[in-house]
N, CA and C of each residue as an Amber inpcrd file, in Angstrom:
protein
   432
 -19.8760000  14.9770000 -10.2700000 -19.7150000  14.0220000 -11.3470000
 -21.1000000  13.5270000 -11.7660000 -21.3430000  13.4950000 -13.0510000
 -22.6440000  13.0700000 -13.5660000 -22.7950000  11.5520000 -13.4810000
 -24.0360000  11.0770000 -13.6140000 -24.2780000   9.6320000 -13.5980000
 -23.5510000   8.9340000 -14.7340000 -23.5270000   9.5760000 -15.9030000
 -22.8390000   8.9950000 -17.0510000 -21.3470000   8.8480000 -16.7510000
 -20.7570000   9.8650000 -16.1430000 -19.3400000   9.7910000 -15.8000000
 -19.0900000   8.6910000 -14.7700000 -19.9670000   8.5810000 -13.7810000
 -19.8210000   7.5390000 -12.7660000 -19.9420000   6.1540000 -13.3890000
 -20.9340000   5.9780000 -14.2830000 -21.1340000   4.6900000 -14.9420000
 -19.9270000   4.3520000 -15.8080000 -19.4090000   5.3430000 -16.5270000
 -18.2510000   5.1320000 -17.3780000 -17.0380000   4.7420000 -16.5380000
 -16.8710000   5.4060000 -15.3970000 -15.7430000   5.1050000 -14.5340000
 -15.8570000   3.6990000 -13.9530000 -17.0830000   3.2570000 -13.6430000
 -17.2800000   1.9190000 -13.0910000 -16.9010000   0.8430000 -14.0920000
 -17.0530000   1.1140000 -15.3740000 -16.7210000   0.1140000 -16.3780000
 -15.2560000   0.1920000 -16.8000000 -14.5560000   1.2150000 -16.3820000
 -13.1490000   1.3990000 -16.7410000 -12.2710000   0.8650000 -15.6110000
 -11.5610000  -0.2150000 -15.8710000 -10.7320000  -0.8360000 -14.8370000
  -9.6420000   0.1020000 -14.3270000  -9.0470000   0.8720000 -15.2200000
  -8.0200000   1.8320000 -14.8050000  -8.6280000   2.8670000 -13.8680000
  -9.8150000   3.3370000 -14.2120000 -10.5040000   4.3050000 -13.3620000
 -10.8120000   3.7370000 -11.9920000 -11.1900000   2.4640000 -11.9520000
 -11.4690000   1.8190000 -10.6700000 -10.2040000   1.6970000  -9.8230000
  -9.0930000   1.3410000 -10.4680000  -7.8290000   1.2670000  -9.7290000
  -7.4260000   2.6360000  -9.2040000  -7.5370000   3.6500000 -10.0520000
  -7.1880000   5.0080000  -9.6200000  -8.0850000   5.4820000  -8.4890000
  -9.3580000   5.1450000  -8.5770000 -10.2900000   5.5300000  -7.5160000
  -9.9000000   4.8620000  -6.2020000  -9.5010000   3.6050000  -6.2560000
  -9.0970000   2.8900000  -5.0380000  -7.8160000   3.4800000  -4.4620000
  -6.8220000   3.7170000  -5.3110000  -5.5430000   4.2570000  -4.8530000
  -5.7080000   5.6740000  -4.3130000  -6.6250000   6.4230000  -4.8970000
  -6.7960000   7.8200000  -4.5160000  -7.5980000   8.0560000  -3.2530000
  -8.1700000   7.0080000  -2.6810000  -8.9590000   7.1950000  -1.4600000
  -8.0480000   7.5110000  -0.2770000  -8.6350000   8.2300000   0.6710000
  -7.8840000   8.6260000   1.8520000  -7.2920000   7.3970000   2.5400000
  -6.0560000   7.5070000   2.9550000  -5.2740000   6.5070000   3.6810000
  -4.6820000   5.4140000   2.7910000  -5.1930000   5.2310000   1.5850000
  -4.7280000   4.1220000   0.7490000  -3.2500000   4.2540000   0.4100000
  -2.8250000   5.4650000   0.1000000  -1.4280000   5.7090000  -0.2290000
  -0.5360000   5.2500000   0.9270000  -0.8960000   5.6150000   2.1400000
  -0.1050000   5.2450000   3.3160000  -0.1010000   3.7320000   3.5250000
  -1.2320000   3.1070000   3.3030000  -1.3420000   1.6560000   3.4830000
  -0.4440000   0.9330000   2.4760000  -0.4970000   1.3410000   1.2090000
   0.3540000   0.7280000   0.1860000   1.8290000   0.9230000   0.5200000
   2.1890000   2.1450000   0.9280000   3.5850000   2.4330000   1.2840000
   4.0280000   1.5410000   2.4370000   3.1930000   1.4450000   3.4580000
   3.5780000   0.6730000   4.6340000   3.7280000  -0.8100000   4.3230000
   2.8150000  -1.3560000   3.5490000   2.8890000  -2.7760000   3.2030000
   4.0760000  -3.0370000   2.2800000   4.2180000  -2.2300000   1.2390000
   5.2220000  -2.4960000   0.2190000   6.6320000  -2.1290000   0.5900000
   6.8230000  -0.9880000   1.2120000   8.1780000  -0.5020000   1.4450000
   8.6520000  -0.6870000   2.8760000   7.7620000  -0.5040000   3.8120000
   8.1710000  -0.5420000   5.2150000   7.9250000  -1.8970000   5.8660000
   7.2860000  -2.8020000   5.1320000   6.9510000  -4.1440000   5.6270000
   6.1390000  -4.0970000   6.9220000   5.3240000  -3.0800000   7.0320000
   4.3350000  -2.9890000   8.1040000   3.1130000  -3.6710000   7.5100000
   2.9720000  -4.9570000   7.7910000   2.0390000  -5.7600000   7.0080000
   0.9590000  -6.4800000   7.8100000   0.8800000  -6.2310000   9.1010000
  -0.1610000  -6.8270000   9.9340000  -1.1770000  -5.7520000  10.2730000
  -2.4210000  -6.1500000  10.4940000  -3.5170000  -5.2000000  10.6870000
  -3.2020000  -4.1600000  11.7610000  -2.8530000  -4.6070000  12.9580000
  -2.6060000  -3.6600000  14.0490000  -1.3620000  -2.8140000  13.8140000
  -0.3610000  -3.3710000  13.1450000   0.8320000  -2.5900000  12.8130000
   0.4670000  -1.4510000  11.8670000  -0.3110000  -1.7800000  10.8430000
  -0.7350000  -0.7520000   9.8850000  -1.5580000   0.3050000  10.6080000
  -2.4810000  -0.1320000  11.4310000  -3.3560000   0.7880000  12.1560000
  -2.5470000   1.7520000  13.0230000  -1.5530000   1.2380000  13.7430000
  -0.7270000   2.0910000  14.6110000   0.1910000   3.0110000  13.8210000
   0.5670000   2.6140000  12.6130000   1.5320000   3.3920000  11.8370000
   0.9100000   4.5660000  11.0900000  -0.4100000   4.6260000  11.0470000
  -1.0940000   5.7060000  10.3250000  -2.0280000   6.4300000  11.2990000
  -1.5400000   7.4870000  11.9580000  -2.3850000   8.2190000  12.9050000
  -3.6600000   8.7320000  12.2400000  -4.7740000   8.5280000  12.9090000
  -6.0610000   8.9810000  12.3910000  -6.8390000   7.9110000  11.6530000
  -6.1650000   6.8610000  11.2320000  -6.8240000   5.7550000  10.5320000
  -7.6010000   4.9210000  11.5480000  -8.8680000   4.6540000  11.2520000
  -9.7030000   3.8640000  12.1610000  -9.7330000   2.4030000  11.7060000
 -10.0190000   1.4760000  12.6240000 -10.1020000   0.0620000  12.2330000
 -11.1210000  -0.1760000  11.1180000 -12.2560000   0.4840000  11.1940000
 -13.3030000   0.3080000  10.1770000 -12.8080000   0.7210000   8.7930000
 -12.1600000   1.8760000   8.7190000 -11.6600000   2.3600000   7.4260000
 -10.5280000   1.4620000   6.9320000  -9.6630000   1.0120000   7.8330000
  -8.5770000   0.1230000   7.4160000  -9.1370000  -1.1600000   6.8140000
 -10.1400000  -1.7350000   7.4410000 -10.7780000  -2.9440000   6.8950000
 -11.3230000  -2.6640000   5.4960000 -12.0020000  -1.5340000   5.3380000
 -12.5650000  -1.1900000   4.0210000 -11.4590000  -1.0300000   2.9860000
 -10.3780000  -0.3250000   3.3270000  -9.3030000  -0.1000000   2.3640000
  -8.5870000  -1.4030000   2.0130000  -8.3250000  -2.2390000   2.9980000
  -7.6770000  -3.5190000   2.7060000  -8.5490000  -4.3670000   1.7870000
  -9.8440000  -4.4010000   2.0440000 -10.7640000  -5.1560000   1.1790000
 -10.7800000  -4.5900000  -0.2340000 -10.8130000  -3.2590000  -0.3630000
 -10.8180000  -2.6310000  -1.6930000  -9.5270000  -2.9330000  -2.4420000
  -8.4010000  -2.8220000  -1.7590000  -7.1230000  -3.0900000  -2.4100000
  -7.0050000  -4.5590000  -2.8190000  -7.5430000  -5.4370000  -1.9930000
  -7.5270000  -6.8610000  -2.3370000  -8.4550000  -7.1370000  -3.5230000
  -9.6320000  -6.5320000  -3.5250000 -10.5650000  -6.6950000  -4.6510000
  -9.9650000  -6.1910000  -5.9550000  -9.1750000  -5.1310000  -5.9010000
  -8.5520000  -4.5700000  -7.1000000  -7.2970000  -5.3440000  -7.4950000
  -6.9010000  -6.3140000  -6.6800000  -5.7300000  -7.1280000  -7.0120000
  -4.4060000  -6.4560000  -6.7120000  -4.4080000  -5.4610000  -5.8290000
  -3.1810000  -4.7400000  -5.5010000  -2.4460000  -5.3510000  -4.3060000
  -3.1900000  -6.0020000  -3.4210000  -2.5940000  -6.6850000  -2.2760000
  -3.2550000  -8.0500000  -2.1290000  -2.6230000  -8.9160000  -1.3390000
  -3.2320000 -10.2040000  -1.0070000  -2.9090000 -10.5010000   0.4520000
  -3.7990000 -11.2560000   1.0600000  -3.5490000 -11.6620000   2.4440000
  -2.8500000 -13.0120000   2.4320000  -1.9380000 -13.1760000   3.3500000
  -1.1950000 -14.4200000   3.4960000  -1.4650000 -14.9270000   4.9090000
  -2.0280000 -16.1230000   5.0060000  -2.3750000 -16.7070000   6.2960000
  -1.1040000 -17.0640000   7.0600000  -0.9940000 -16.5460000   8.2620000
   0.1270000 -16.8760000   9.1350000  -0.2850000 -18.0100000  10.0640000
  -1.4810000 -17.8830000  10.5940000  -1.9900000 -18.8430000  11.5650000
  -3.5030000 -18.8820000  11.4320000  -4.0870000 -20.0900000  11.5150000
  -5.5340000 -20.1900000  11.3410000  -6.3060000 -19.8780000  12.6070000
  -5.8400000 -20.3650000  13.7580000  -6.5490000 -20.0900000  15.0130000
  -5.5530000 -19.6190000  16.0470000  -5.6550000 -18.4280000  16.5410000
  -6.5300000 -17.3710000  16.0530000  -6.0600000 -16.9230000  14.6710000
  -6.9870000 -16.4360000  13.8890000  -6.6980000 -16.0630000  12.5030000
  -5.7170000 -14.8900000  12.4720000  -4.5480000 -15.1460000  11.9290000
  -3.5380000 -14.1100000  11.7630000  -3.1340000 -14.0590000  10.2990000
  -3.1690000 -12.8840000   9.7190000  -2.7440000 -12.7110000   8.3280000
  -1.7780000 -11.5450000   8.2400000  -0.9930000 -11.5840000   7.2080000
  -0.1790000 -10.4290000   6.8460000  -0.5670000 -10.0640000   5.4250000
  -0.2670000  -8.8560000   5.0440000  -0.6270000  -8.3710000   3.7200000
   0.6390000  -8.1550000   2.9190000   0.5590000  -8.4390000   1.6130000
   1.6950000  -8.1780000   0.7330000   1.1890000  -7.6500000  -0.5970000
   2.0600000  -6.9050000  -1.2680000   1.7060000  -6.3940000  -2.5850000
   1.7190000  -7.5370000  -3.5900000   0.7890000  -7.5040000  -4.5110000
   0.7950000  -8.4340000  -5.6380000   1.7090000  -7.8420000  -6.7050000
   1.8610000  -8.5390000  -7.8070000   2.6480000  -7.9790000  -8.9130000
   2.0240000  -6.6570000  -9.3670000   0.7100000  -6.6430000  -9.4700000
   0.0060000  -5.4180000  -9.8560000   0.2590000  -4.3140000  -8.8250000
   0.2490000  -4.6710000  -7.5520000   0.5170000  -3.7020000  -6.4950000
   1.9330000  -3.1550000  -6.5770000   2.8990000  -4.0400000  -6.8710000
   4.2910000  -3.5830000  -7.0150000   4.4290000  -2.6350000  -8.2000000
   3.5860000  -2.8230000  -9.2080000   3.6340000  -1.9210000 -10.3600000
   3.1200000  -0.5220000 -10.0320000   2.4900000  -0.3530000  -8.8670000
   2.0660000   0.9950000  -8.4540000   3.2190000   1.7740000  -7.8300000
   4.3340000   1.1010000  -7.5600000   5.4670000   1.7490000  -6.8990000
   5.9300000   3.0090000  -7.6350000   6.1020000   2.9780000  -8.9640000
   6.5110000   4.2180000  -9.6360000   5.4990000   5.3580000  -9.4480000
   4.2240000   5.0130000  -9.3680000   3.1960000   6.0340000  -9.1370000
   3.3890000   6.6440000  -7.7540000   3.5800000   5.7810000  -6.7700000
   3.7680000   6.2430000  -5.3950000   5.0460000   7.0690000  -5.2920000
   6.1360000   6.5840000  -5.9130000   7.3930000   7.3310000  -5.8880000
   7.2460000   8.6870000  -6.5610000   6.5480000   8.7120000  -7.6870000
   6.3230000   9.9800000  -8.3760000   5.5650000  10.9590000  -7.5100000
   4.5740000  10.4540000  -6.8210000   3.8030000  11.3230000  -5.9340000
   4.6620000  11.8130000  -4.7770000   5.5020000  10.9370000  -4.2250000
   6.3960000  11.3540000  -3.1470000   7.3400000  12.4560000  -3.6110000
   7.8940000  12.3080000  -4.8090000   8.7810000  13.3390000  -5.3560000
   8.0390000  14.6520000  -5.5340000   6.8400000  14.5720000  -6.0830000
   6.0020000  15.7570000  -6.2640000   5.7280000  16.4280000  -4.9190000
   5.3040000  15.6390000  -3.9380000   4.9640000  16.1880000  -2.6190000
   6.1880000  16.7920000  -1.9480000   7.3340000  16.1260000  -2.0740000
   8.5550000  16.6440000  -1.4530000   8.9570000  17.9840000  -2.0670000
   8.7990000  18.0930000  -3.3820000   9.1790000  19.3350000  -4.0660000
   8.2120000  20.4660000  -3.7520000   6.9300000  20.2110000  -3.8500000
   5.9420000  21.2800000  -3.7590000   5.3710000  21.4910000  -2.3610000
   5.4810000  20.4950000  -1.5110000   4.9570000  20.5990000  -0.1430000
   5.9890000  20.0480000   0.8410000   7.1530000  20.6810000   0.9320000
   8.2350000  20.1240000   1.7540000   7.8940000  20.0000000   3.2380000
   6.9550000  20.7640000   3.7180000   6.5780000  20.6940000   5.1340000
   5.3000000  19.9050000   5.3570000   4.9320000  19.0830000   4.3790000
   3.6780000  18.3360000   4.4820000   3.7790000  17.2510000   5.5390000
   2.6570000  16.6510000   5.8180000   2.6200000  15.6010000   6.8380000
   2.8910000  14.2210000   6.2570000   3.4060000  14.1420000   5.0350000
   3.7610000  12.8450000   4.4540000   5.0650000  12.3780000   5.0760000
   4.9710000  11.8490000   6.2630000   6.1750000  11.3770000   6.9230000
   5.9650000   9.9580000   7.4070000   7.0530000   9.3210000   7.6910000
   7.0140000   7.9700000   8.2190000   6.7010000   8.0870000   9.7040000
   5.4850000   7.7660000  10.0880000   5.0700000   7.9350000  11.4750000
   5.7160000   6.9150000  12.4020000   6.3450000   5.9060000  11.8520000
   7.0320000   4.9420000  12.7020000   8.3160000   5.5410000  13.2550000
   8.9990000   6.3320000  12.4480000  10.2630000   6.9330000  12.8750000
  10.1500000   8.4340000  13.0590000   9.0080000   9.0030000  12.6790000
   8.7570000  10.4430000  12.7620000   9.7070000  11.2460000  11.8770000
  10.2360000  10.6140000  10.8280000  11.1150000  11.3090000   9.9010000
  10.3230000  11.7220000   8.6750000  10.6610000  12.8920000   8.1260000
   9.9760000  13.3430000   6.9230000  10.5470000  12.6960000   5.6710000
  11.7750000  12.2120000   5.7240000  12.3860000  11.6070000   4.5530000
  11.7230000  10.2590000   4.2780000  11.2750000  10.0550000   3.0600000
  10.6210000   8.8100000   2.6630000  11.6590000   7.8330000   2.1130000
  11.4720000   6.5420000   2.3480000  12.3830000   5.5680000   1.7620000
  12.1640000   5.4840000   0.2550000  13.1780000   5.0100000  -0.4480000
  13.0500000   4.7780000  -1.8770000  12.2700000   3.4780000  -2.0450000
  10.9950000   3.6020000  -2.3890000  10.0990000   2.4460000  -2.4350000
  10.5680000   1.3780000  -3.4030000  10.9570000   1.7750000  -4.5870000
  11.3450000   0.7930000  -5.5950000  12.5530000  -0.0100000  -5.1320000
  13.5610000   0.6630000  -4.5730000  14.7420000  -0.0410000  -4.0840000
  14.3960000  -1.0100000  -2.9660000  13.5520000  -0.5720000  -2.0270000
  13.1760000  -1.4340000  -0.9120000  12.4010000  -2.6590000  -1.3820000
  11.5010000  -2.4710000  -2.3140000  10.7070000  -3.6020000  -2.8070000
  11.5810000  -4.5540000  -3.6160000  12.4830000  -4.0020000  -4.4320000
  13.3810000  -4.8650000  -5.1930000  14.2870000  -5.6600000  -4.2530000
  14.7660000  -5.0210000  -3.1920000  15.6000000  -5.7060000  -2.2130000
  14.8190000  -6.8280000  -1.5360000  13.5850000  -6.5440000  -1.1420000
  12.7510000  -7.5620000  -0.4920000  12.4910000  -8.7300000  -1.4370000
  12.2550000  -8.4330000  -2.7140000  12.0180000  -9.4830000  -3.7050000
  13.2640000 -10.3470000  -3.8690000  14.4480000  -9.7200000  -3.9160000
  15.6960000 -10.4710000  -4.0300000  15.9130000 -11.3550000  -2.8110000
  15.6100000 -10.8010000  -1.6150000  15.7750000 -11.5810000  -0.3860000
  14.8430000 -12.7880000  -0.3850000  13.5990000 -12.5970000  -0.8060000
  12.6520000 -13.7100000  -0.8560000  13.1090000 -14.7620000  -1.8580000
  13.6250000 -14.3010000  -3.0210000  14.1160000 -15.2360000  -4.0350000
  15.3020000 -16.0210000  -3.4970000  16.2010000 -15.3420000  -2.8030000
  17.3710000 -16.0100000  -2.2330000  16.9460000 -17.0330000  -1.1920000
  15.9800000 -16.6850000  -0.3620000  15.4820000 -17.6230000   0.6510000
  14.8060000 -18.8200000   0.0100000  14.0880000 -18.5970000  -1.0850000
  13.4230000 -19.6860000  -1.7950000  14.4570000 -20.6360000  -2.3810000
  15.5360000 -20.0860000  -2.9670000  16.5830000 -20.9200000  -3.5490000
  17.2940000 -21.7380000  -2.4770000  17.4710000 -21.1810000  -1.2830000
  18.1330000 -21.9020000  -0.1980000  17.3230000 -23.1080000   0.2510000
  15.9960000 -22.9890000   0.1930000  15.1430000 -24.0780000   0.6660000
  14.9620000 -25.1780000  -0.3660000  15.3320000 -24.9140000  -1.6130000
  15.1440000 -25.9200000  -2.6820000  16.2440000 -26.9370000  -2.6710000
């Protein structure tokens, strides 16, 4: 890629988002946070074989900088956070689902599997996220 192309991509917000989503492990991290509710640092780390703590920190920071995820403080001391998709992050669900459909069709024996259950079948991300959103809304209404 030429310097001009790199400079152009840096000024293009869509290009920056695509670059972040396209990095190694990011797809798995988004899937785990959004659909599987694997949302704590060590849970994410254990759920993606080969992912190192250093790379996970970098990817979480990049996704947060791009506005795709946010950290939610669980406890201040010791510092415990969980990660959740933002509205922008939830809007990536159709992209992730499309890629899953593509991968399932063209690479049926690929390693895109849920390492928590060791199953190759992927959950329907949009349905799971919509269900989680409804559950959160219902819980919010109960507390009001």
